[in-house]
Amino acid sequence: MDQGNKSFNTDSIPEPESSLARVRAIFEPTSVAVIGASQRRGSVGLAVFKNLLDGAFSGVIYPVNVRAHSICGVRAYPSLTAIGDPVDLAIIIVPAAQVTQVAREAGENGVKGLIVITAGFREIGEVGLAMEDELKAVCQEYGMSLVGPNCLGVINTDSRFSMNASFARRPPLSGNIGFISQSGALCTAVLDYAARKNIGFSKFISVGNKADIDELALLRYLHEDPETKVIMMYVEDLRHGFEFIDTVRDITGGDNPTPIVAVKSGRTAAGAAAVSSHTGSLAGSEAVYDALFQQSGIYRAQTISHLFDYAVAFATQPLPKSNRVAIITNAGGPGIIATDITMNVGLTLAKFSQDTTDVLRSALPATANVHNPVDVIGDAGVDRYRAAYEAVLKDENVDGVIFILTPQSMTDIYATAQIIPALAQKSGKPVLTSFMGELDVRDAIDFLERSHMPHYHFPEMAARAMGAMYRHFKWISRQHLAELEVAPDRTQARLVIEKALASGKTYLGEVEGNKILAAYGFPVLPSRLVGSAEEAAVAVRELGCSVFKIASPQIVHKSDVGGVRVGIDTEDGAREAYDDILRVVKGNAPEAVIEGVFVQQMAGKGVEVILGINRYKVFGPLLMFGLGGIFVEIFKDVSFRLAPIRHNAARRMVRSIQAYPMLDGARGGEPCDTDELERCLIFLSTLATENPEIAELDINPLFVHAKGKGCSVADCRILLDIDRMN
Ligand code: ADP
Ligand code: MG
């Protein structure tokens, strides 16, 4: 597909290879200077230096301090220049006002990477922002990469480096999760929590203000990193749009995929001025981020605790190859809850083979449930659990197991935990556990976590995590649909847009809107703009059964002022409707300048849907699809994607609304022409991508006719706004 001019800013994005090298300069140094290292208790300068020492960094460490002779017993240097030997990485902890100067000195001495821990930059306002820009300029001048400013630092647990370049209180265990956080404070809490749960990290990074190295560069790096199996992200804002999607979907779903789980706090608005369109009022920064994550194949967690819950499953378990789950429990209630959630997240309960059922029947008491969820009954000892667990793991109809235990008086908790890891590993299937309770199950949970078996306090969370893994499996094994042809008449569309802008017109109704849509391939209905009752009669004679609509730049919602008449099919009826519509509208909207009456052929039967565009700075145009009509704002049953989209995304957009069965022939209805609808979404995407002046657009309704009969655009409005262009 021709994606035209992508409407985002690409100046600051380095080429993938150099981007990797730039991140390596941060994580993989052989010598580090800590500028602002200090002996003073409670200082960040001491914490960072001590962490490097205690972490047994594999290279050389140089403390730099103007006054001190030594820090923690290591000889100190008065300046970076005074070190004399080459330094790869400088960690900067000096006051904000001195940072740029120090950075310059680092550049002069051939330093390749900077971690600026010092705060007091863009987060404090204009003065800080100016300093940050200056710092960035210095880094660019010397080709240094920069993490921060205003960050907690970075940690690389890879034994070849063993670098804890942070002031975190507690060093992480080494493991295979890469963690990227936009909040430094959260990092320390996460490390504390992770330590308790035996969760280890490969790389850990607090990005701070992201003056240079940001999530995108880090994701590329972590994807290449053999130590990192899954990436966890805490995000407050992202500053890339489509290129983020383009890169990240390869990371999560290309060759050698790395799953990414992210939590996004709702702190920042994407900053669109929503005006009169339906799309404008439904879209918002949440919709933008949801789309961004969806399209990138990032699994979005709702809370920080879920972030861990998913990441641990990805980090330790193989993916389920399909969605058939077996649940084993010794209590009915938890089994039922796990079953409910299992079904809710797109999984299903496995139907066991005859062999499995036979084994279960012989191993379990008569009161046990030998079907899924398997209930081994409250008095089950290890043997019953083992028999059931072994049997279901072996069953070819089972893709994953949720293992639930409640501590009852007969339960041998620890011994039951012990049977889990080895069999799970042998089976190649994911097993998630939930030993419910707190005190009695503590030792068993510790054992499971130490054995890298994901554990969840409640079984519903285990089911959610299994759902996330299955979704990822579907993502990485998805088929790519053949792309659809788009051959727009760009000149025609540009002509209409430029003419409108030249005359200061920013709101376009159906008269101009249809011309633009037609140029992009949309199926518009034949129509005429008429200025008299007689012309109206002629129009109806030519077009057949028609709809009359008031045409006025001031009237955005035509029905609200009595400006729409449907089903006009005689010439007399046309004359009458013409006079009537003018009279009613003049009464309801006396100020409006009326350009005439828009006579449009009646669309055939079909389901009314809405298609829309809402443009955001940085992210570009957000596309919307949903069920049309006047209730769209109430039901909010819509899906969003950032443009440009391809055929796969168009199809998912259509299928992800709750009302999709209505388009698919629910309740004996006729299936609609969703192929043509998908094409319309591709037209919409192309139109949005190629015409940055279009800030908002609503097509409401688009009629989707029966299969093979296409679609018809039956209303549109476009808002042009050059201030919303990137
Ligand atoms: P507005 O949204 O400004 O009130 P519309 O042009 O959407 O006005 O018309 C209102 C409703 O009339 C539409 O939602 C649709 O149900 C119906 N309608 C409009 N144009 C047509 C058409 N050409 N064929 C069939 N129905 C139409
Ligand atoms: Mg409408």
PDB file of N, CA, C and O in Angstrom, residues 55 138 175 217 446 476 556:
ATOM      1  N   GLY A  55      27.866  -4.328  43.288  1.00  0.00           N
ATOM      2  CA  GLY A  55      27.383  -5.171  42.193  1.00  0.00           C
ATOM      3  C   GLY A  55      28.503  -5.876  41.459  1.00  0.00           C
ATOM      4  O   GLY A  55      28.261  -6.603  40.512  1.00  0.00           O
ATOM      5  N   VAL A 138      24.602  19.087  23.297  1.00  0.00           N
ATOM      6  CA  VAL A 138      25.982  18.677  23.571  1.00  0.00           C
ATOM      7  C   VAL A 138      26.162  17.193  23.240  1.00  0.00           C
ATOM      8  O   VAL A 138      27.147  16.795  22.608  1.00  0.00           O
ATOM      9  N   GLY A 175      17.769 -12.431  35.806  1.00  0.00           N
ATOM     10  CA  GLY A 175      16.680 -13.214  35.243  1.00  0.00           C
ATOM     11  C   GLY A 175      16.468 -12.807  33.814  1.00  0.00           C
ATOM     12  O   GLY A 175      17.377 -12.244  33.190  1.00  0.00           O
ATOM     13  N   ALA A 217      14.047   2.947  21.343  1.00  0.00           N
ATOM     14  CA  ALA A 217      15.440   2.507  21.229  1.00  0.00           C
ATOM     15  C   ALA A 217      15.692   1.334  22.179  1.00  0.00           C
ATOM     16  O   ALA A 217      16.377   0.366  21.823  1.00  0.00           O
ATOM     17  N   ASP A 446       6.740 -20.121  47.935  1.00  0.00           N
ATOM     18  CA  ASP A 446       8.163 -19.791  47.780  1.00  0.00           C
ATOM     19  C   ASP A 446       8.861 -20.835  46.921  1.00  0.00           C
ATOM     20  O   ASP A 446       9.646 -20.508  46.035  1.00  0.00           O
ATOM     21  N   ILE A 476       1.564 -14.003  17.255  1.00  0.00           N
ATOM     22  CA  ILE A 476       2.782 -14.380  16.531  1.00  0.00           C
ATOM     23  C   ILE A 476       2.486 -15.375  15.406  1.00  0.00           C
ATOM     24  O   ILE A 476       3.267 -15.510  14.489  1.00  0.00           O
ATOM     25  N   VAL A 556     -24.339  21.531  11.541  1.00  0.00           N
ATOM     26  CA  VAL A 556     -23.501  20.342  11.587  1.00  0.00           C
ATOM     27  C   VAL A 556     -24.362  19.089  11.758  1.00  0.00           C
ATOM     28  O   VAL A 556     -24.144  18.086  11.102  1.00  0.00           O
TER      29      VAL A 556
END
